[in-house]
Amino acid sequence: MRSKVVLRRLFRNPQARYGIIAFVLLVALAYIGPYFGSYEWTEKDFMAFLSPPDADHWWGTTSIGQDMYAITLRGMQKSIVIGVLVALIATGLAAVVGAFAGYFGGWLDRVLMWGVDLLLVLPSFLILAIVSPRLRDGSWIWFVVLLAAFTWMITSRVVRSMTISLREREYVQAAVYMGIPRWKIIFRHIVPNLSSLLIIDATLNVSGAVVGEAALSFFGFGIQPPDVSLGTLIAEGSRNATGYPWLFAFPAGMLVLLVLSVNLIGDGLRDALDPGSNS
Amino acid sequence: MGKYLLRRLAINVILVAVAASLAYMLAATTMNPRGAYEGRQPPVPEAVIDATLDAYNLNDKTPVLQRYATWASGVITGDFGKTWNGGSVNDEMGRRVWVSLRLLLIGTIVGFVVGVALGAWSAVRQYKISDRVIGVSAFVLMAIPVFVLATLLAIGTYNLNRGLGFTLIEYTGEYNPKLAGWDQLMNRLNHLILPTISLSIGVSGAAFYSRIQRNMMLDVLGQDFVRTAMAKGLRRRTALIKHALRTALIPSATYFAFALGTMFTGAIFTEKIYAWHGMGAWLVDAINANDVNSVAAVTFFAAVCVLAAGFLSDLLVAALDPRVRVS
Amino acid sequence: MSILEVTDLTVTFPGGVQAVRGVSYGVERGEVLGIVGESGSGKSVTSLAIMGLLPRGAQVSGSVKLHGRELLGMDEDEIVKVRGKSISMIFQDPLSAFTPVYTIGDQIAEAVRVHQKMAKDKAAKRAVELLDLVGIPNPNLRAKAFPHEFSGGMRQRAMIAMAIANDPDLLICDEPTTALDVTIQAQVLEVLKTAQQETGAGIVMITHDLGVIAGMADRVLVMYAGRPVEQGPVDDIYYRPRMPYTMGLLASIPRIDGEEGSLVPIEGNPPSPSALPPGCPFAPRCPMKVDMCDDEEPPLTPFGSGRHVACIRSHEIEHKGLTGADVFPVPVIPPSDVVRVPRAERATVLRLDDMIRHYPLMKGAVFKRRVGTVYAVDGISFDIAEGETLALVGESGCGKTTTLQQIMQLAPPQGGRVVVLGKDSAKLDKAARKALRRDLQIVFQDPMAALDPRMPVGDIIAEPLRAHGRKDVRARVSELLELVGLSPEHAERYPQQFSGGQRQRIGIARALALEPKLLVLDEPVSALDVSIQAGVINLLEELKNTLGLSYLFVAHDLAVVRHLADRVAVMYLGRIAEIGTVENVYDHPAHPYTQALLSAIPLPDPEMERTRKRILLEGDLPSPADPPSGCRFRTRCPKFARLSEAERQRCVDEEPSVARLGNAVDHGAACHYAEEIEVITASDDQEEK
């Protein structure tokens, strides 16, 4: 019932509509697009080094003859997967930690929030930069976990402070007075009522993670070769951006479009889920 | 009050100590400063390498806890040790902090001022054309990561300069050391143009603040006190600026205080792309150079900045908002 | 000539919702016009439209003339000279109506300087004078305080000071006392009367409280669904209402001087302004409805001298001399079996012995630290017998909510004892506590906040059943919904789809799910409109009688308490001031605080309000973190002021405890000099006799 209302509001919101359409198209491009290209992303065309976009290589080729179209889409797949996974893990963690800290208060709250403070102070960039190149033979999943581990703290603080105010709500007190166990109250009454915040946050975390991955990869601290992501491609391309603009333009453009579409969805969700908004 | 501050200080000192120690341990156990000496031609005898590394407290043959103890006792007395090639970390830090400050201060402030002004204006004109234009531009700008924006600006400038046939706008480095006096100052300002633009309009600048300020302003616009101010006989404009904007400024000012504190380490990309040798660039360079002590020092500095920024923004809130002030 | 002449005012919001549909009235100099209506009737929108303060999308048509000058469509340069100068407005919630970041003095001085050419220091001085005029102690010092540092009553006084700063011709007061406690309300209304005398202004008084209007207004306008339905001199409206809605409204309010018997509820809910019924908007709820009512909306037509009524049957009502009780069906509530047994022989369901609850007092949001102790509940004792309703009354900050929470938690109190159904809360283990929760349930104040918005109603009611392992959940939910006057199909819907009154019924159904013996009612009707309130009160009374429940009823509305409760305990600053049967406490209050409280409540009876003598209290409630020594009430006590020096000493040194009063079986007061007097109907004339 409510979800129907939200969906209707979401589609009535032009920002969100364009965002969703763009995101769906981008995902389709990343996963279906490769079947239409004439080259595999692992293939090297020794006849064409650094060739500009043409009928054969739609988006041009790299200095070792890789097809930019195939390799960019491959990078996009990775970026999307990383973004979505990081967002899910980070938001889930934020919800659980924030809700427990806020609801139970006392020493549990102090310990958890101290941990949050510590993680905020810890140089996430440094840790990611040192650890992720060493995960070479492990897998990129570990990179996702690490990225998520440094993404959730701010949200968990917001969740905590909202939980503290929800805790005083009468329907939560009613549940306490009915004799319902506290962990059940958290998952039945607290977390669902934070869902609008969490959905918005998860959405924005997707774009945050996509950018974060790209940023680390830009310095060579993220996804490791032979695997590619938008970040590694942009790093590669920006070195020769003045002479061979297609190396930079396609991955950078895809990244911006991806982030933009996700941000638009997030903002539209905020309007649709917030009963006070007047749009 | 005094007791509260002391407690907060104590917690912060512990946090900094833990963060810096963790960074040191991580760097000391995973990085390999020896590599920089081993591959040389002609080969350096192992005993010499050991002696050099011992002098810098970087020798991986020394147990890591022992190296940590040496490092920690140095830090306590204010000595952050030596860089991988024997320079003083303290000197390096002293130099780089100023580079970062010169690079970032103007951009950060400009971004805040422009963002707040645009955000407030666009809230007042909600759903009108100007609001939509500002909103869309902010959205697009916020979707462009700093490293893409900075690269784009650099490409644009390169093409502009080439088209003009002379260098109108500089895009790398801090200044041309060959110039002096007035010329050097102008040259420094010229070098600042691009980084300042890239810092002030993007994700961490005007685009970001304009979104926050617009939301805050919209929250406040619907509130009773703005209506009261108009019921008193104030013009809409006056009521909006004096009552609504003043109140809605509190949250964005808090963000700003935080941004000002964390500014030093937040500009890794801008510094790297425009080749300024500030604190952010140092972190990347130090990691690439396996420079354990520098990495630990940057981490220490960053942790202090984050905590100081948190404190600064708390202070600012207290100054701006009488509701949270201690009576 | 009238100061203000409103003709056919209509307000349409974007989306075509008509919030106000043709309002006309005039206000003379020195006159008070009361506008009454329930929430959503368009009364506040009308006043904002007059001030030109509606949001920009709203379309306003009709005419608003001030001293013959048209205000609608005036450009900003002109209207800013009128606002705050000729017309001032006092808003409902004074906390949000002041800008939080400027001092009160600055904000008043600003109002002065907008309209008068005056130096800054002079304006500041004028602000202090104005604060003094509205009775704020130490105005020099208080002018430098921020809004959040003022109490609610003081803020409303400051609001009045700001409104009269430029000597306006017309004051519009939008629910000026709704957010305040009764004793503070009495003070503020007194200040308003002073302000009117000072300025000679006309007043438009908008409120839902028929008691306040009775005491203040000369003429009354009753609004329903965006239109005036009846208008006339105050006595005509109160004693000879000719429109069924007005009649029902007056019959549905409980009165502190009221007799026994059930209240007269108006069925149904006010229509939404976006979905008005055809014809008369009140017709769907009107017991006098005939087919013709649906044909067209009856216009507001002149009726006798100076009156207007919008009802096609008004002449019939006049001829037959009908009253609200004749027109609206009076529900029959079955009597209770339990009360036939004398109280002393009934079981005790709840007993509090000298219970204490203190909190640490924290200060500052950023620099948080403990600065003292709040003595929220500081030793209270009472008991409730089976089948009985005990009301705990008092103003905000008296500790009644804390008491209730302490009881509901079933945890060991910091001091004293809480005994529920013979079981001491300090000696319960986990299983016993859970078992006891079946018998002790609660109904909350705010029916919106009390129901999880993300659960369908069926699940909400089923939650306690499932938690305690009941099997026949589905059948029981249907049964409960019917019990509280809803239908079983409602189980599928979400709380947002119900009106306030219906939501409160859902809350009651949930509380009854486990068949408790004791129900705690936390202000169960205070968030509801008057016409809805009566239905819920009747339901509670019926449930108590048919199910043999006992109630602990926490409330600030003494009129509702009189109607529902058997016994009443009056709380002041964490202590009980007076306790006893409702008849004893209301008719012969012995504690000076109870006396002041009862005399502060306005009666919906203009005649009585005009002659009634009020006991006004000085100042605000002292902070519960720093209560006065000895008797806590002495700093505001009118009796203390009249005592001799020697007698006073006892009040300062010795804290009085509740002592039984000589001639009554069930009546005690915590006052060294308790003396029973009559206050509800006390008038100046009686004093002289």
mmCIF file with all atom_site columns, N, CA and C in Angstrom, chain A residues 241-266:
data_model
loop_
_atom_site.group_PDB
_atom_site.id
_atom_site.type_symbol
_atom_site.label_atom_id
_atom_site.label_alt_id
_atom_site.label_comp_id
_atom_site.label_asym_id
_atom_site.label_entity_id
_atom_site.label_seq_id
_atom_site.pdbx_PDB_ins_code
_atom_site.Cartn_x
_atom_site.Cartn_y
_atom_site.Cartn_z
_atom_site.occupancy
_atom_site.B_iso_or_equiv
_atom_site.pdbx_formal_charge
_atom_site.auth_seq_id
_atom_site.auth_comp_id
_atom_site.auth_asym_id
_atom_site.auth_atom_id
_atom_site.pdbx_PDB_model_num
ATOM 1  N N  . ALA A 1 241 ? 45.331 12.386 -21.954 1.00 0.00 ? 241 ALA A N  1
ATOM 2  C CA . ALA A 1 241 ? 44.021 12.943 -22.291 1.00 0.00 ? 241 ALA A CA 1
ATOM 3  C C  . ALA A 1 241 ? 44.103 14.015 -23.365 1.00 0.00 ? 241 ALA A C  1
ATOM 4  N N  . THR A 1 242 ? 45.213 14.756 -23.400 1.00 0.00 ? 242 THR A N  1
ATOM 5  C CA . THR A 1 242 ? 45.269 15.849 -24.378 1.00 0.00 ? 242 THR A CA 1
ATOM 6  C C  . THR A 1 242 ? 45.478 15.334 -25.796 1.00 0.00 ? 242 THR A C  1
ATOM 7  N N  . GLY A 1 243 ? 46.260 14.284 -25.913 1.00 0.00 ? 243 GLY A N  1
ATOM 8  C CA . GLY A 1 243 ? 46.528 13.772 -27.252 1.00 0.00 ? 243 GLY A CA 1
ATOM 9  C C  . GLY A 1 243 ? 45.477 12.792 -27.741 1.00 0.00 ? 243 GLY A C  1
ATOM 10 N N  . TYR A 1 244 ? 45.008 11.928 -26.851 1.00 0.00 ? 244 TYR A N  1
ATOM 11 C CA . TYR A 1 244 ? 44.070 10.866 -27.247 1.00 0.00 ? 244 TYR A CA 1
ATOM 12 C C  . TYR A 1 244 ? 42.827 10.961 -26.380 1.00 0.00 ? 244 TYR A C  1
ATOM 13 N N  . PRO A 1 245 ? 41.984 11.965 -26.600 1.00 0.00 ? 245 PRO A N  1
ATOM 14 C CA . PRO A 1 245 ? 40.880 12.261 -25.671 1.00 0.00 ? 245 PRO A CA 1
ATOM 15 C C  . PRO A 1 245 ? 39.919 11.097 -25.466 1.00 0.00 ? 245 PRO A C  1
ATOM 16 N N  . TRP A 1 246 ? 39.772 10.216 -26.481 1.00 0.00 ? 246 TRP A N  1
ATOM 17 C CA . TRP A 1 246 ? 38.802 9.123  -26.305 1.00 0.00 ? 246 TRP A CA 1
ATOM 18 C C  . TRP A 1 246 ? 39.169 8.184  -25.171 1.00 0.00 ? 246 TRP A C  1
ATOM 19 N N  . LEU A 1 247 ? 40.470 8.110  -24.864 1.00 0.00 ? 247 LEU A N  1
ATOM 20 C CA . LEU A 1 247 ? 40.877 7.245  -23.755 1.00 0.00 ? 247 LEU A CA 1
ATOM 21 C C  . LEU A 1 247 ? 40.305 7.739  -22.429 1.00 0.00 ? 247 LEU A C  1
ATOM 22 N N  . PHE A 1 248 ? 40.138 9.046  -22.326 1.00 0.00 ? 248 PHE A N  1
ATOM 23 C CA . PHE A 1 248 ? 39.653 9.634  -21.093 1.00 0.00 ? 248 PHE A CA 1
ATOM 24 C C  . PHE A 1 248 ? 38.146 9.850  -21.155 1.00 0.00 ? 248 PHE A C  1
ATOM 25 N N  . ALA A 1 249 ? 37.674 10.328 -22.306 1.00 0.00 ? 249 ALA A N  1
ATOM 26 C CA . ALA A 1 249 ? 36.288 10.793 -22.393 1.00 0.00 ? 249 ALA A CA 1
ATOM 27 C C  . ALA A 1 249 ? 35.282 9.679  -22.131 1.00 0.00 ? 249 ALA A C  1
ATOM 28 N N  . PHE A 1 250 ? 35.495 8.485  -22.719 1.00 0.00 ? 250 PHE A N  1
ATOM 29 C CA . PHE A 1 250 ? 34.464 7.459  -22.567 1.00 0.00 ? 250 PHE A CA 1
ATOM 30 C C  . PHE A 1 250 ? 34.341 6.931  -21.140 1.00 0.00 ? 250 PHE A C  1
ATOM 31 N N  . PRO A 1 251 ? 35.441 6.489  -20.515 1.00 0.00 ? 251 PRO A N  1
ATOM 32 C CA . PRO A 1 251 ? 35.261 6.035  -19.124 1.00 0.00 ? 251 PRO A CA 1
ATOM 33 C C  . PRO A 1 251 ? 34.804 7.154  -18.192 1.00 0.00 ? 251 PRO A C  1
ATOM 34 N N  . ALA A 1 252 ? 35.370 8.363  -18.337 1.00 0.00 ? 252 ALA A N  1
ATOM 35 C CA . ALA A 1 252 ? 34.980 9.461  -17.449 1.00 0.00 ? 252 ALA A CA 1
ATOM 36 C C  . ALA A 1 252 ? 33.507 9.808  -17.655 1.00 0.00 ? 252 ALA A C  1
ATOM 37 N N  . GLY A 1 253 ? 33.087 9.840  -18.938 1.00 0.00 ? 253 GLY A N  1
ATOM 38 C CA . GLY A 1 253 ? 31.686 10.158 -19.215 1.00 0.00 ? 253 GLY A CA 1
ATOM 39 C C  . GLY A 1 253 ? 30.752 9.128  -18.618 1.00 0.00 ? 253 GLY A C  1
ATOM 40 N N  . MET A 1 254 ? 31.088 7.855  -18.764 1.00 0.00 ? 254 MET A N  1
ATOM 41 C CA . MET A 1 254 ? 30.255 6.796  -18.199 1.00 0.00 ? 254 MET A CA 1
ATOM 42 C C  . MET A 1 254 ? 30.170 6.920  -16.680 1.00 0.00 ? 254 MET A C  1
ATOM 43 N N  . LEU A 1 255 ? 31.330 7.216  -16.072 1.00 0.00 ? 255 LEU A N  1
ATOM 44 C CA . LEU A 1 255 ? 31.356 7.357  -14.613 1.00 0.00 ? 255 LEU A CA 1
ATOM 45 C C  . LEU A 1 255 ? 30.425 8.488  -14.180 1.00 0.00 ? 255 LEU A C  1
ATOM 46 N N  . VAL A 1 256 ? 30.540 9.646  -14.843 1.00 0.00 ? 256 VAL A N  1
ATOM 47 C CA . VAL A 1 256 ? 29.712 10.794 -14.468 1.00 0.00 ? 256 VAL A CA 1
ATOM 48 C C  . VAL A 1 256 ? 28.238 10.460 -14.659 1.00 0.00 ? 256 VAL A C  1
ATOM 49 N N  . LEU A 1 257 ? 27.888 9.821  -15.771 1.00 0.00 ? 257 LEU A N  1
ATOM 50 C CA . LEU A 1 257 ? 26.492 9.474  -16.015 1.00 0.00 ? 257 LEU A CA 1
ATOM 51 C C  . LEU A 1 257 ? 25.973 8.505  -14.951 1.00 0.00 ? 257 LEU A C  1
ATOM 52 N N  . LEU A 1 258 ? 26.809 7.553  -14.601 1.00 0.00 ? 258 LEU A N  1
ATOM 53 C CA . LEU A 1 258 ? 26.411 6.571  -13.601 1.00 0.00 ? 258 LEU A CA 1
ATOM 54 C C  . LEU A 1 258 ? 26.132 7.257  -12.264 1.00 0.00 ? 258 LEU A C  1
ATOM 55 N N  . VAL A 1 259 ? 27.073 8.070  -11.838 1.00 0.00 ? 259 VAL A N  1
ATOM 56 C CA . VAL A 1 259 ? 26.925 8.763  -10.557 1.00 0.00 ? 259 VAL A CA 1
ATOM 57 C C  . VAL A 1 259 ? 25.718 9.690  -10.607 1.00 0.00 ? 259 VAL A C  1
ATOM 58 N N  . LEU A 1 260 ? 25.582 10.402 -11.700 1.00 0.00 ? 260 LEU A N  1
ATOM 59 C CA . LEU A 1 260 ? 24.466 11.346 -11.820 1.00 0.00 ? 260 LEU A CA 1
ATOM 60 C C  . LEU A 1 260 ? 23.136 10.614 -11.726 1.00 0.00 ? 260 LEU A C  1
ATOM 61 N N  . SER A 1 261 ? 23.011 9.503  -12.439 1.00 0.00 ? 261 SER A N  1
ATOM 62 C CA . SER A 1 261 ? 21.718 8.810  -12.431 1.00 0.00 ? 261 SER A CA 1
ATOM 63 C C  . SER A 1 261 ? 21.400 8.296  -11.029 1.00 0.00 ? 261 SER A C  1
ATOM 64 N N  . VAL A 1 262 ? 22.405 7.760  -10.347 1.00 0.00 ? 262 VAL A N  1
ATOM 65 C CA . VAL A 1 262 ? 22.148 7.248  -9.002  1.00 0.00 ? 262 VAL A CA 1
ATOM 66 C C  . VAL A 1 262 ? 21.790 8.393  -8.057  1.00 0.00 ? 262 VAL A C  1
ATOM 67 N N  . ASN A 1 263 ? 22.488 9.509  -8.166  1.00 0.00 ? 263 ASN A N  1
ATOM 68 C CA . ASN A 1 263 ? 22.165 10.651 -7.317  1.00 0.00 ? 263 ASN A CA 1
ATOM 69 C C  . ASN A 1 263 ? 20.755 11.152 -7.573  1.00 0.00 ? 263 ASN A C  1
ATOM 70 N N  . LEU A 1 264 ? 20.349 11.169 -8.828  1.00 0.00 ? 264 LEU A N  1
ATOM 71 C CA . LEU A 1 264 ? 18.992 11.619 -9.142  1.00 0.00 ? 264 LEU A CA 1
ATOM 72 C C  . LEU A 1 264 ? 17.963 10.695 -8.507  1.00 0.00 ? 264 LEU A C  1
ATOM 73 N N  . ILE A 1 265 ? 18.224 9.394  -8.583  1.00 0.00 ? 265 ILE A N  1
ATOM 74 C CA . ILE A 1 265 ? 17.291 8.459  -7.953  1.00 0.00 ? 265 ILE A CA 1
ATOM 75 C C  . ILE A 1 265 ? 17.233 8.722  -6.447  1.00 0.00 ? 265 ILE A C  1
ATOM 76 N N  . GLY A 1 266 ? 18.410 8.894  -5.851  1.00 0.00 ? 266 GLY A N  1
ATOM 77 C CA . GLY A 1 266 ? 18.456 9.137  -4.406  1.00 0.00 ? 266 GLY A CA 1
ATOM 78 C C  . GLY A 1 266 ? 17.665 10.364 -4.016  1.00 0.00 ? 266 GLY A C  1
#
